[in-house]
Amino acid sequence: MKVSRKFKLLVFLSISCSAIAVHFYLPRFITEIKNPAIRFITGKNYEAKHQFNAQKGTFINFESFDGTLLSAFFTPSVSNQTKGTILLLHGIRGTKEHFIALSDTLSKLGYNAVALDSRAHGASKGTHCTFGVKEKQDVSWLIDELYNSFNGVKTKPIGIWGQSLGGAIALQAMGVEQRIKFGIIESTFTDLKSITNDYFGYHVGFNVKPFTNYMLQRAGRIANFNPEDAKPVRFCKTIKQPIVLVHGTEDKRIDIAYAKTNFGALKSKHKSFISVDGANHLNVWEVGGTQYFNSIKTFLAQAVLQ
């Protein structure tokens, strides 16, 4: 059967367009947080539904190391004696407003709470997420801003509480930032390459590693970072601060095995692991309930004394 020139041209154009999409556009789905195509496909709006009350604290806008303007909210302790300051880091495509209720709770317990919009998220500027490579430096610059603008912060210990992506950033920040004295890490991964392959299989139903790894390398070049540097487990090897790792036993997005690997790599003498039985990636707080938060309160009380 003779193949028409029109059909050949159609095949050529289809292959060419697919190659262009794979090389230039699809990798952006990994790092571009506010990509309109992702919003269209998922039907989700990643803007905050609720807002912090400016009467309860202070909005912080500051430039990070590369000039990116970042946004955070400082909720002061309402206790007679402030115990410390806790930085709060949300998950991917989340916002600082996820921590409104937790900030109020920490404030009543005697801690300043500082919820940060990671670069490219929420009210912070930037286009790409680098999964901790640049974000860990953002955390250091946030601490600089707190030291310069809020009296008394540097006289008390600073801790960090991160979820999922925020947990990965927190581990990397703890590994290089000695001003962070303790950490609470929930539901995070060991390295970007492994979790990207896992997520591809989770969302698509199958995974072809060479293709996914190529996409990740292209994403890194577009976002100007090396994906091989996004390895929380490597930074665990330098963490000596008190720390607690938390993970749901039914987490299908990020396997609990990653948390156990991170935990085993930690050098801290004061480390603990909390498995939340029956919890998935998104409901650790709900399933863990009062018992879980009581464990965190106990950890915090001990950590600020270390």
Coordinates of C-alpha atoms in Angstrom, one line a residue:
M1 CA 0.0 0.0 0.0
K2 CA 1.4 3.4 -1.0
V3 CA 1.7 5.9 1.8
S4 CA 0.7 9.4 0.8
R5 CA 3.0 12.4 1.2
K6 CA 0.3 14.1 3.3
F7 CA 0.4 11.1 5.8
K8 CA 4.2 11.1 5.9
L9 CA 4.2 14.9 6.6
L10 CA 1.6 14.4 9.3
V11 CA 3.7 11.7 11.0
F12 CA 6.8 13.8 10.7
L13 CA 5.1 16.8 12.3
S14 CA 3.6 14.7 15.1
I15 CA 7.0 13.2 15.9
S16 CA 8.7 16.6 15.7
C17 CA 6.1 18.3 17.9
S18 CA 6.3 15.5 20.5
A19 CA 10.1 15.8 20.6
I20 CA 9.9 19.5 21.0
A21 CA 7.4 19.1 23.8
V22 CA 9.5 16.5 25.6
H23 CA 12.6 18.6 25.3
F24 CA 11.4 22.1 25.9
Y25 CA 8.0 22.1 27.7
L26 CA 7.1 18.9 29.6
P27 CA 10.1 19.1 31.9
R28 CA 8.7 22.4 33.2
F29 CA 5.9 20.4 34.8
I30 CA 8.5 19.2 37.4
T31 CA 9.7 22.6 38.5
E32 CA 7.3 25.3 37.3
I33 CA 4.9 25.6 40.2
K34 CA 2.5 28.2 38.7
N35 CA 2.4 26.7 35.3
P36 CA -1.1 27.4 33.8
A37 CA -1.1 24.1 31.9
I38 CA -0.8 22.2 35.2
R39 CA -3.7 24.2 36.7
F40 CA -5.8 23.4 33.6
I41 CA -5.0 19.6 33.7
T42 CA -5.5 19.2 37.5
G43 CA -8.3 21.7 37.8
K44 CA -6.6 23.0 41.0
N45 CA -6.0 26.5 42.1
Y46 CA -2.9 26.7 44.2
E47 CA -3.5 30.1 45.6
A48 CA -4.2 30.4 49.4
K49 CA -7.9 30.2 50.3
H50 CA -7.4 31.9 53.7
Q51 CA -5.1 34.7 54.8
F52 CA -3.1 35.5 57.9
N53 CA -4.5 38.2 60.1
A54 CA -2.1 41.1 60.1
Q55 CA -3.3 42.0 63.6
K56 CA -1.8 38.8 65.0
G57 CA 1.6 39.2 63.4
T58 CA 3.8 40.7 60.8
F59 CA 4.2 40.0 57.0
I60 CA 7.9 39.7 56.1
N61 CA 9.1 40.5 52.5
F62 CA 12.8 40.0 51.9
E63 CA 15.3 39.4 49.1
S64 CA 17.1 36.1 49.1
F65 CA 20.7 35.4 48.0
D66 CA 19.9 35.7 44.3
G67 CA 17.5 38.7 44.5
T68 CA 14.3 36.6 44.6
L69 CA 11.7 38.3 46.7
L70 CA 10.2 36.0 49.3
S71 CA 7.2 36.3 51.6
A72 CA 6.7 35.0 55.1
F73 CA 4.5 35.7 58.1
F74 CA 5.8 36.1 61.7
T75 CA 3.3 35.1 64.5
P76 CA 4.8 36.2 67.8
S77 CA 4.6 34.1 71.0
V78 CA 1.7 35.3 73.3
S79 CA 3.3 33.6 76.3
N80 CA 5.0 35.6 79.0
Q81 CA 8.2 33.7 78.2
T82 CA 9.1 33.0 74.6
K83 CA 10.8 29.6 74.2
G84 CA 12.1 29.9 70.7
T85 CA 11.2 30.4 67.0
I86 CA 9.9 27.7 64.6
L87 CA 10.2 28.1 60.8
L88 CA 7.3 26.4 59.0
L89 CA 7.8 25.0 55.4
H90 CA 4.9 23.8 53.3
G91 CA 4.7 21.0 50.7
I92 CA 4.9 21.4 46.9
R93 CA 2.3 23.8 45.4
G94 CA 1.3 24.7 49.0
T95 CA 1.4 28.1 50.7
K96 CA 2.3 29.5 54.1
E97 CA -1.4 29.9 54.9
H98 CA -1.5 26.1 55.4
F99 CA 0.1 26.9 58.8
I100 CA -2.4 29.5 60.1
A101 CA -3.9 27.3 62.7
L102 CA -0.5 25.7 63.7
S103 CA 1.0 29.2 64.0
D104 CA -1.7 30.2 66.5
T105 CA -1.1 27.0 68.4
L106 CA 2.6 27.5 68.6
S107 CA 2.1 31.1 69.6
K108 CA 0.0 30.0 72.6
L109 CA 2.7 27.4 73.5
G110 CA 5.3 30.1 73.7
Y111 CA 7.0 29.9 70.3
N112 CA 7.3 32.5 67.6
A113 CA 6.1 30.9 64.3
V114 CA 7.4 31.9 60.9
A115 CA 5.5 30.5 57.9
L116 CA 7.4 30.9 54.6
D117 CA 6.2 30.8 51.1
S118 CA 8.9 28.8 49.3
R119 CA 10.2 30.4 46.1
A120 CA 7.7 30.2 43.2
H121 CA 5.0 29.5 45.7
G122 CA 2.2 31.7 47.2
A123 CA 3.2 35.3 47.4
S124 CA 6.9 34.6 46.9
K125 CA 8.4 35.4 43.5
G126 CA 10.4 33.1 41.3
T127 CA 9.3 30.5 38.7
H128 CA 10.9 27.3 39.5
C129 CA 11.1 25.0 42.6
T130 CA 14.6 23.5 43.0
F131 CA 13.6 21.0 45.8
G132 CA 16.0 22.4 48.4
V133 CA 19.1 23.3 46.3
K134 CA 18.3 27.0 46.4
E135 CA 15.6 26.9 49.1
K136 CA 18.0 25.9 51.8
Q137 CA 19.8 29.2 51.2
D138 CA 16.5 31.0 51.3
V139 CA 16.1 29.6 54.8
S140 CA 19.4 31.0 55.9
W141 CA 18.5 34.4 54.5
L142 CA 15.2 34.3 56.3
I143 CA 17.1 33.7 59.6
D144 CA 19.3 36.7 58.8
E145 CA 16.1 38.8 58.3
L146 CA 14.7 37.6 61.6
Y147 CA 17.9 38.4 63.4
N148 CA 18.0 41.9 61.9
S149 CA 14.3 42.8 62.2
F150 CA 12.9 41.0 65.3
N151 CA 14.5 41.7 68.7
G152 CA 15.1 38.7 70.8
V153 CA 14.9 36.0 68.1
K154 CA 18.7 35.3 68.1
T155 CA 18.7 34.9 71.9
K156 CA 16.4 31.8 71.7
P157 CA 16.8 28.6 69.7
I158 CA 15.4 28.5 66.2
G159 CA 13.8 25.2 65.0
I160 CA 12.3 24.1 61.7
W161 CA 9.1 22.2 60.8
G162 CA 8.7 20.9 57.3
Q163 CA 6.2 18.8 55.4
S164 CA 6.9 16.8 52.3
L165 CA 8.9 19.2 50.0
G166 CA 9.2 21.4 53.1
G167 CA 10.7 18.5 55.0
A168 CA 13.2 17.9 52.2
I169 CA 14.2 21.6 52.3
A170 CA 14.4 21.5 56.1
L171 CA 16.8 18.5 56.1
Q172 CA 19.1 20.3 53.6
A173 CA 18.9 23.5 55.6
M174 CA 19.7 21.7 58.9
G175 CA 22.7 20.1 57.3
V176 CA 24.3 23.4 56.5
E177 CA 22.8 26.0 58.9
Q178 CA 24.0 25.6 62.4
R179 CA 21.6 28.3 63.7
I180 CA 18.8 25.8 63.3
K181 CA 18.8 24.0 66.6
F182 CA 16.1 21.3 66.1
G183 CA 13.8 19.9 63.5
I184 CA 10.4 18.2 62.8
I185 CA 10.4 16.5 59.4
E186 CA 7.2 15.0 58.1
S187 CA 6.6 12.8 55.1
T188 CA 9.6 13.5 52.9
F189 CA 12.0 11.8 50.5
T190 CA 15.7 10.9 50.2
D191 CA 16.6 12.2 46.8
L192 CA 14.9 14.0 43.9
K193 CA 15.7 11.4 41.2
S194 CA 14.1 8.6 43.1
I195 CA 10.9 10.5 44.1
T196 CA 10.5 11.9 40.5
N197 CA 10.4 8.3 39.2
D198 CA 8.0 7.3 41.9
Y199 CA 5.7 10.2 41.2
F200 CA 5.7 9.5 37.5
G201 CA 4.5 6.0 38.2
Y202 CA 2.0 7.2 40.8
H203 CA 0.3 9.7 38.5
V204 CA 0.7 8.0 35.1
G205 CA 0.5 4.4 36.2
F206 CA 3.9 3.3 34.8
N207 CA 7.4 4.7 34.6
V208 CA 10.2 4.4 32.1
K209 CA 13.3 5.5 34.0
P210 CA 15.5 6.7 31.1
F211 CA 12.7 8.9 29.9
T212 CA 11.9 10.3 33.4
N213 CA 15.6 10.8 34.2
Y214 CA 16.0 12.7 30.9
M215 CA 13.0 14.9 31.8
L216 CA 14.5 15.6 35.2
Q217 CA 17.8 16.6 33.8
R218 CA 16.2 18.9 31.3
A219 CA 14.1 20.4 34.1
G220 CA 17.2 21.1 36.1
R221 CA 18.8 22.9 33.1
I222 CA 15.7 25.0 32.6
A223 CA 15.5 25.9 36.3
N224 CA 19.3 26.4 36.6
F225 CA 20.1 23.7 39.2
N226 CA 21.6 20.3 39.3
P227 CA 18.9 17.7 40.4
E228 CA 21.8 15.5 41.7
D229 CA 22.3 18.1 44.4
A230 CA 18.7 17.7 45.7
K231 CA 19.5 14.8 48.1
P232 CA 18.2 15.3 51.7
V233 CA 19.7 12.0 52.7
R234 CA 23.2 13.3 52.0
F235 CA 22.6 16.3 54.3
C236 CA 21.3 13.9 57.0
K237 CA 24.9 12.7 57.4
T238 CA 25.8 16.1 58.8
I239 CA 22.8 16.7 61.0
K240 CA 23.6 16.6 64.7
Q241 CA 20.7 18.7 66.1
P242 CA 17.8 17.1 67.9
I243 CA 15.3 15.9 65.3
V244 CA 12.1 13.9 64.9
L245 CA 11.1 12.2 61.6
V246 CA 7.4 11.5 61.0
H247 CA 5.7 9.4 58.3
G248 CA 2.4 7.7 57.6
T249 CA 2.4 4.0 57.2
E250 CA 0.0 4.2 54.3
D251 CA 1.7 6.9 52.3
K252 CA 1.5 6.0 48.6
R253 CA 3.1 9.1 47.3
I254 CA 6.3 9.0 49.3
D255 CA 7.1 5.6 50.8
I256 CA 7.9 5.4 54.5
A257 CA 11.1 3.5 53.5
Y258 CA 12.6 6.9 52.5
A259 CA 12.0 8.3 55.9
K260 CA 13.7 5.3 57.5
T261 CA 16.7 5.7 55.2
N262 CA 16.9 9.4 56.2
F263 CA 16.6 8.5 59.8
G264 CA 19.4 5.9 59.6
A265 CA 21.7 8.5 58.1
L266 CA 21.2 11.1 60.8
K267 CA 24.2 11.8 63.1
S268 CA 22.1 13.3 65.9
K269 CA 22.2 11.6 69.3
H270 CA 18.8 12.9 70.0
K271 CA 16.6 11.6 67.2
S272 CA 13.3 9.8 67.1
F273 CA 11.0 8.3 64.5
I274 CA 7.2 8.5 64.6
S275 CA 5.2 6.1 62.4
V276 CA 1.6 7.3 62.2
D277 CA -0.4 4.1 61.7
G278 CA -3.0 4.3 58.9
A279 CA -2.0 7.8 57.8
N280 CA -1.4 8.7 54.1
H281 CA 0.7 11.5 52.7
L282 CA -1.8 14.2 53.4
N283 CA -3.5 13.4 56.7
V284 CA -0.7 12.7 59.3
W285 CA -2.1 15.5 61.5
E286 CA -5.7 14.2 61.3
V287 CA -4.9 10.5 61.9
G288 CA -2.2 11.2 64.5
G289 CA -4.5 13.5 66.4
T290 CA -3.9 14.6 69.9
Q291 CA -1.5 11.8 70.7
Y292 CA 0.7 12.9 67.8
F293 CA 0.7 16.5 68.8
N294 CA 1.4 15.7 72.4
S295 CA 4.5 13.8 71.2
I296 CA 5.6 16.9 69.2
K297 CA 5.0 19.1 72.3
T298 CA 7.2 16.8 74.4
F299 CA 9.9 16.9 71.7
L300 CA 9.8 20.7 71.5
A301 CA 10.1 21.0 75.3
Q302 CA 13.2 18.8 75.3
A303 CA 14.7 20.2 72.1
V304 CA 14.8 23.9 73.3
L305 CA 16.8 22.7 76.3
Q306 CA 19.5 20.9 74.4

